[in-house]
Short mmCIF file of C-alpha atoms in Angstrom, two decimals:
data_model
loop_
_atom_site.label_atom_id
_atom_site.label_comp_id
_atom_site.label_asym_id
_atom_site.label_seq_id
_atom_site.Cartn_x
_atom_site.Cartn_y
_atom_site.Cartn_z
CA UNK A 1 -0.04 0.03 0.16
CA UNK A 2 0.79 3.60 -0.61
CA UNK A 3 1.08 4.27 3.55
CA UNK A 4 2.69 2.25 6.23
CA UNK A 5 1.20 4.36 9.07
CA UNK A 6 -2.70 5.39 9.27
CA UNK A 7 -3.75 8.02 11.76
CA UNK A 8 -7.26 7.86 12.10
CA UNK A 9 -9.67 11.26 13.72
CA UNK A 10 -12.37 9.69 15.72
CA UNK A 11 -15.60 11.87 16.22
CA UNK A 12 -16.93 12.72 12.78
CA UNK A 13 -14.56 10.20 11.15
CA UNK A 14 -14.85 6.83 12.22
CA UNK A 15 -17.63 7.81 14.43
CA UNK A 16 -20.82 8.92 12.55
CA UNK A 17 -22.24 11.67 15.47
CA UNK A 18 -22.65 14.48 13.47
CA UNK A 19 -26.76 14.10 14.07
CA UNK A 20 -26.49 13.54 17.48
CA UNK A 21 -23.96 16.73 17.73
CA UNK A 22 -26.01 18.72 16.57
CA UNK A 23 -29.49 18.20 18.24
CA UNK A 24 -27.65 17.95 21.61
CA UNK A 25 -26.52 21.52 21.04
CA UNK A 26 -29.62 22.45 19.98
CA UNK A 27 -31.04 20.87 23.29
CA UNK A 28 -29.17 23.36 24.79
CA UNK A 29 -30.31 26.26 22.81
CA UNK A 30 -33.81 25.64 23.42
CA UNK A 31 -33.05 25.58 27.18
CA UNK A 32 -31.26 28.90 27.14
CA UNK A 33 -34.53 30.01 24.48
CA UNK A 34 -32.54 30.74 21.67
CA UNK A 35 -32.66 29.77 17.72
CA UNK A 36 -32.06 26.44 16.64
CA UNK A 37 -28.95 25.75 14.19
CA UNK A 38 -29.49 24.04 10.73
CA UNK A 39 -26.44 22.26 9.48
CA UNK A 40 -25.16 24.96 7.15
CA UNK A 41 -25.14 27.38 10.17
CA UNK A 42 -23.33 24.53 12.32
CA UNK A 43 -20.89 23.60 9.70
CA UNK A 44 -19.94 27.63 9.64
CA UNK A 45 -19.65 27.91 13.70
CA UNK A 46 -17.54 24.84 14.18
CA UNK A 47 -13.94 25.23 15.37
CA UNK A 48 -11.28 23.99 17.63
CA UNK A 49 -10.61 24.34 20.20
CA UNK A 50 -14.42 23.77 20.84
CA UNK A 51 -15.08 26.97 23.12
CA UNK A 52 -14.79 28.80 19.90
CA UNK A 53 -17.49 27.29 18.50
CA UNK A 54 -19.68 27.70 21.61
CA UNK A 55 -18.69 31.67 22.29
CA UNK A 56 -20.79 32.11 18.61
CA UNK A 57 -23.68 31.25 20.04
CA UNK A 58 -23.90 31.73 23.62
CA UNK A 59 -23.45 34.74 25.70
CA UNK A 60 -20.56 33.39 28.66
CA UNK A 61 -21.17 35.88 30.72
CA UNK A 62 -24.87 34.27 31.17
CA UNK A 63 -23.65 30.69 30.59
CA UNK A 64 -20.19 29.02 31.32
CA UNK A 65 -18.09 26.87 29.28
CA UNK A 66 -17.91 24.87 32.98
CA UNK A 67 -21.78 24.72 32.14
CA UNK A 68 -21.74 23.73 28.77
CA UNK A 69 -19.36 21.31 28.76
CA UNK A 70 -21.60 18.69 31.40
CA UNK A 71 -24.04 19.74 29.75
CA UNK A 72 -23.65 18.57 26.51
CA UNK A 73 -21.93 15.33 27.53
CA UNK A 74 -25.78 14.83 29.06
CA UNK A 75 -27.85 15.94 25.81
CA UNK A 76 -24.84 14.18 23.72
CA UNK A 77 -25.80 10.84 25.50
CA UNK A 78 -29.55 11.69 25.02
CA UNK A 79 -29.05 10.81 21.16
CA UNK A 80 -26.41 7.87 21.38
CA UNK A 81 -29.07 5.80 19.61
CA UNK A 82 -28.22 7.46 16.39
CA UNK A 83 -24.38 7.08 16.70
CA UNK A 84 -22.69 4.55 15.22
CA UNK A 85 -19.66 3.77 13.24
CA UNK A 86 -19.36 5.60 9.98
CA UNK A 87 -20.54 3.69 6.60
CA UNK A 88 -17.67 1.11 5.89
CA UNK A 89 -15.50 2.56 8.38
CA UNK A 90 -14.99 -1.01 9.75
CA UNK A 91 -14.69 -2.76 6.88
CA UNK A 92 -11.71 0.26 5.96
CA UNK A 93 -9.88 -0.23 9.09
CA UNK A 94 -10.08 -4.05 8.46
CA UNK A 95 -8.56 -3.97 5.17
CA UNK A 96 -5.69 -1.90 6.08
CA UNK A 97 -5.12 -4.31 8.97
CA UNK A 98 -5.06 -6.85 6.97
CA UNK A 99 -2.72 -5.41 4.50
CA UNK A 100 0.11 -5.27 7.59
CA UNK A 101 -0.89 -1.02 8.01
CA UNK A 102 -0.15 0.10 11.41
CA UNK A 103 -3.38 2.23 12.58
CA UNK A 104 -3.92 4.79 14.95
CA UNK A 105 -6.40 6.89 16.51
CA UNK A 106 -5.92 10.75 17.19
CA UNK A 107 -8.60 12.56 18.96
CA UNK A 108 -9.69 15.47 20.97
CA UNK A 109 -12.35 13.46 22.57
CA UNK A 110 -12.13 12.63 26.53
CA UNK A 111 -10.50 9.33 26.56
CA UNK A 112 -12.93 7.74 28.23
CA UNK A 113 -15.92 9.00 26.19
CA UNK A 114 -14.17 7.99 23.16
CA UNK A 115 -13.34 4.37 24.59
CA UNK A 116 -16.72 3.53 25.63
CA UNK A 117 -17.75 3.42 21.18
CA UNK A 118 -14.54 1.85 20.79
CA UNK A 119 -15.36 -0.72 23.09
CA UNK A 120 -19.28 -0.97 22.11
CA UNK A 121 -18.47 -1.38 18.99
CA UNK A 122 -15.15 -3.47 19.05
CA UNK A 123 -13.13 -1.53 17.31
CA UNK A 124 -9.98 -1.54 20.25
CA UNK A 125 -8.01 -4.30 18.92
CA UNK A 126 -7.68 -2.65 15.57
CA UNK A 127 -5.30 0.04 16.78
CA UNK A 128 -1.71 0.09 17.92
CA UNK A 129 -2.81 3.22 19.99
CA UNK A 130 -5.57 5.16 20.96
CA UNK A 131 -4.65 8.62 21.76
CA UNK A 132 -7.10 11.06 23.27
CA UNK A 133 -7.88 13.45 25.48
CA UNK A 134 -7.64 13.81 29.45
CA UNK A 135 -10.37 17.05 29.30
CA UNK A 136 -13.31 18.10 28.12
CA UNK A 137 -12.14 20.79 26.02
CA UNK A 138 -11.94 19.37 22.41
CA UNK A 139 -8.73 21.57 21.71
CA UNK A 140 -5.79 21.07 19.53
CA UNK A 141 -4.18 17.88 18.59
CA UNK A 142 -1.17 19.12 17.53
CA UNK A 143 1.30 18.89 20.28
CA UNK A 144 0.25 15.23 20.51
CA UNK A 145 0.40 14.00 17.15
CA UNK A 146 4.21 15.03 17.37
CA UNK A 147 4.53 13.27 20.34
CA UNK A 148 2.75 9.71 18.71
CA UNK A 149 5.08 9.78 15.73
CA UNK A 150 8.15 9.88 18.29
CA UNK A 151 6.75 7.63 20.51
CA UNK A 152 5.53 5.30 18.09
CA UNK A 153 8.76 5.74 15.57
CA UNK A 154 6.30 6.64 13.02
CA UNK A 155 8.21 7.92 9.65
CA UNK A 156 5.64 10.88 8.66
CA UNK A 157 6.72 10.37 4.57
CA UNK A 158 4.92 6.89 5.29
CA UNK A 159 1.90 8.60 6.71
CA UNK A 160 -1.54 9.77 6.22
CA UNK A 161 -3.81 11.50 8.67
CA UNK A 162 -7.23 11.06 7.92
CA UNK A 163 -9.83 13.43 9.40
CA UNK A 164 -12.72 15.71 9.23
CA UNK A 165 -12.10 19.23 9.99
CA UNK A 166 -9.43 21.88 9.27
CA UNK A 167 -7.72 21.15 12.43
CA UNK A 168 -7.21 17.69 11.18
CA UNK A 169 -5.64 19.19 8.09
CA UNK A 170 -3.04 21.39 9.59
CA UNK A 171 -2.44 18.41 12.49
CA UNK A 172 -1.37 16.62 9.18
CA UNK A 173 0.79 19.53 8.20
CA UNK A 174 2.90 20.02 11.50
CA UNK A 175 3.73 16.02 11.71
CA UNK A 176 4.68 16.41 7.67
CA UNK A 177 2.08 13.43 6.92
CA UNK A 178 -0.37 13.67 4.13
CA UNK A 179 -3.56 14.47 4.73
CA UNK A 180 -7.29 12.92 3.37
CA UNK A 181 -10.47 14.49 4.61
CA UNK A 182 -13.72 12.89 4.69
CA UNK A 183 -16.24 14.96 3.39
CA UNK A 184 -19.38 13.51 5.85
CA UNK A 185 -18.27 14.47 9.15
CA UNK A 186 -18.15 17.91 11.01
CA UNK A 187 -17.01 20.27 8.21
CA UNK A 188 -18.37 20.52 5.06
CA UNK A 189 -16.96 19.64 1.86
CA UNK A 190 -16.53 23.18 0.07
CA UNK A 191 -14.28 24.02 3.10
CA UNK A 192 -12.62 21.08 3.43
CA UNK A 193 -11.86 21.22 -0.31
CA UNK A 194 -9.86 24.72 0.30
CA UNK A 195 -7.34 22.88 1.80
CA UNK A 196 -6.17 21.43 -1.74
CA UNK A 197 -6.00 17.99 -0.08
CA UNK A 198 -7.88 14.93 -0.88
CA UNK A 199 -11.49 15.08 -0.06
CA UNK A 200 -13.20 12.12 0.10
CA UNK A 201 -16.87 11.06 0.43
CA UNK A 202 -16.63 7.75 1.46
CA UNK A 203 -14.65 5.23 2.75
CA UNK A 204 -14.10 3.32 -0.39
CA UNK A 205 -12.77 6.17 -1.78
CA UNK A 206 -10.41 6.60 1.45
CA UNK A 207 -9.11 3.07 0.92
CA UNK A 208 -8.16 3.93 -2.90
CA UNK A 209 -6.42 6.88 -2.13
CA UNK A 210 -4.42 4.67 0.37
CA UNK A 211 -3.65 2.27 -2.23
CA UNK A 212 -2.55 5.00 -4.15
CA UNK A 213 -4.94 4.25 -7.23
CA UNK A 214 -6.54 7.53 -7.91
#
């Protein structure tokens, strides 16, 4: 294959939680008497770290991030029946595993939250390492990405990072890896294409790019 190492993002990439996330945010907005977000508006507001998203929809003098973070978690769980692995994700991971590609998860999600769903969908054994956050800030992944490739002795020239946000693209650039962006996650396709890197709308396309046949 074209790459020996694949670093996956989790939320919005391997894990399809877009609808659950928007519903949880809209539940919060309803609680505070604020207008609902449609998909287009959500896409235009989403940002890293996550407080940049919330400062667009809340007045932090009225409701703080210390209130928002646990509240979002509670409301997200209410919609967990809508959360599943992305269509084709498990097959893609299995194909790479069978071809000897070393796979990693690098996520801004809280490690306990991530592991809950990774165990639920029985994917933990597919990865060399699952690297997630110890907090609920949904902050930058770049420093942990640098440590990951150093600690795991990953050659960035033989590595591709696959995610669904501009921050994933920035993280890939920081570590010197190639990047594939998935357009069915938390960022719209038009925005992703502005990066100039490969944008795929399915995991079948992603595998073809990893194979180097596209």
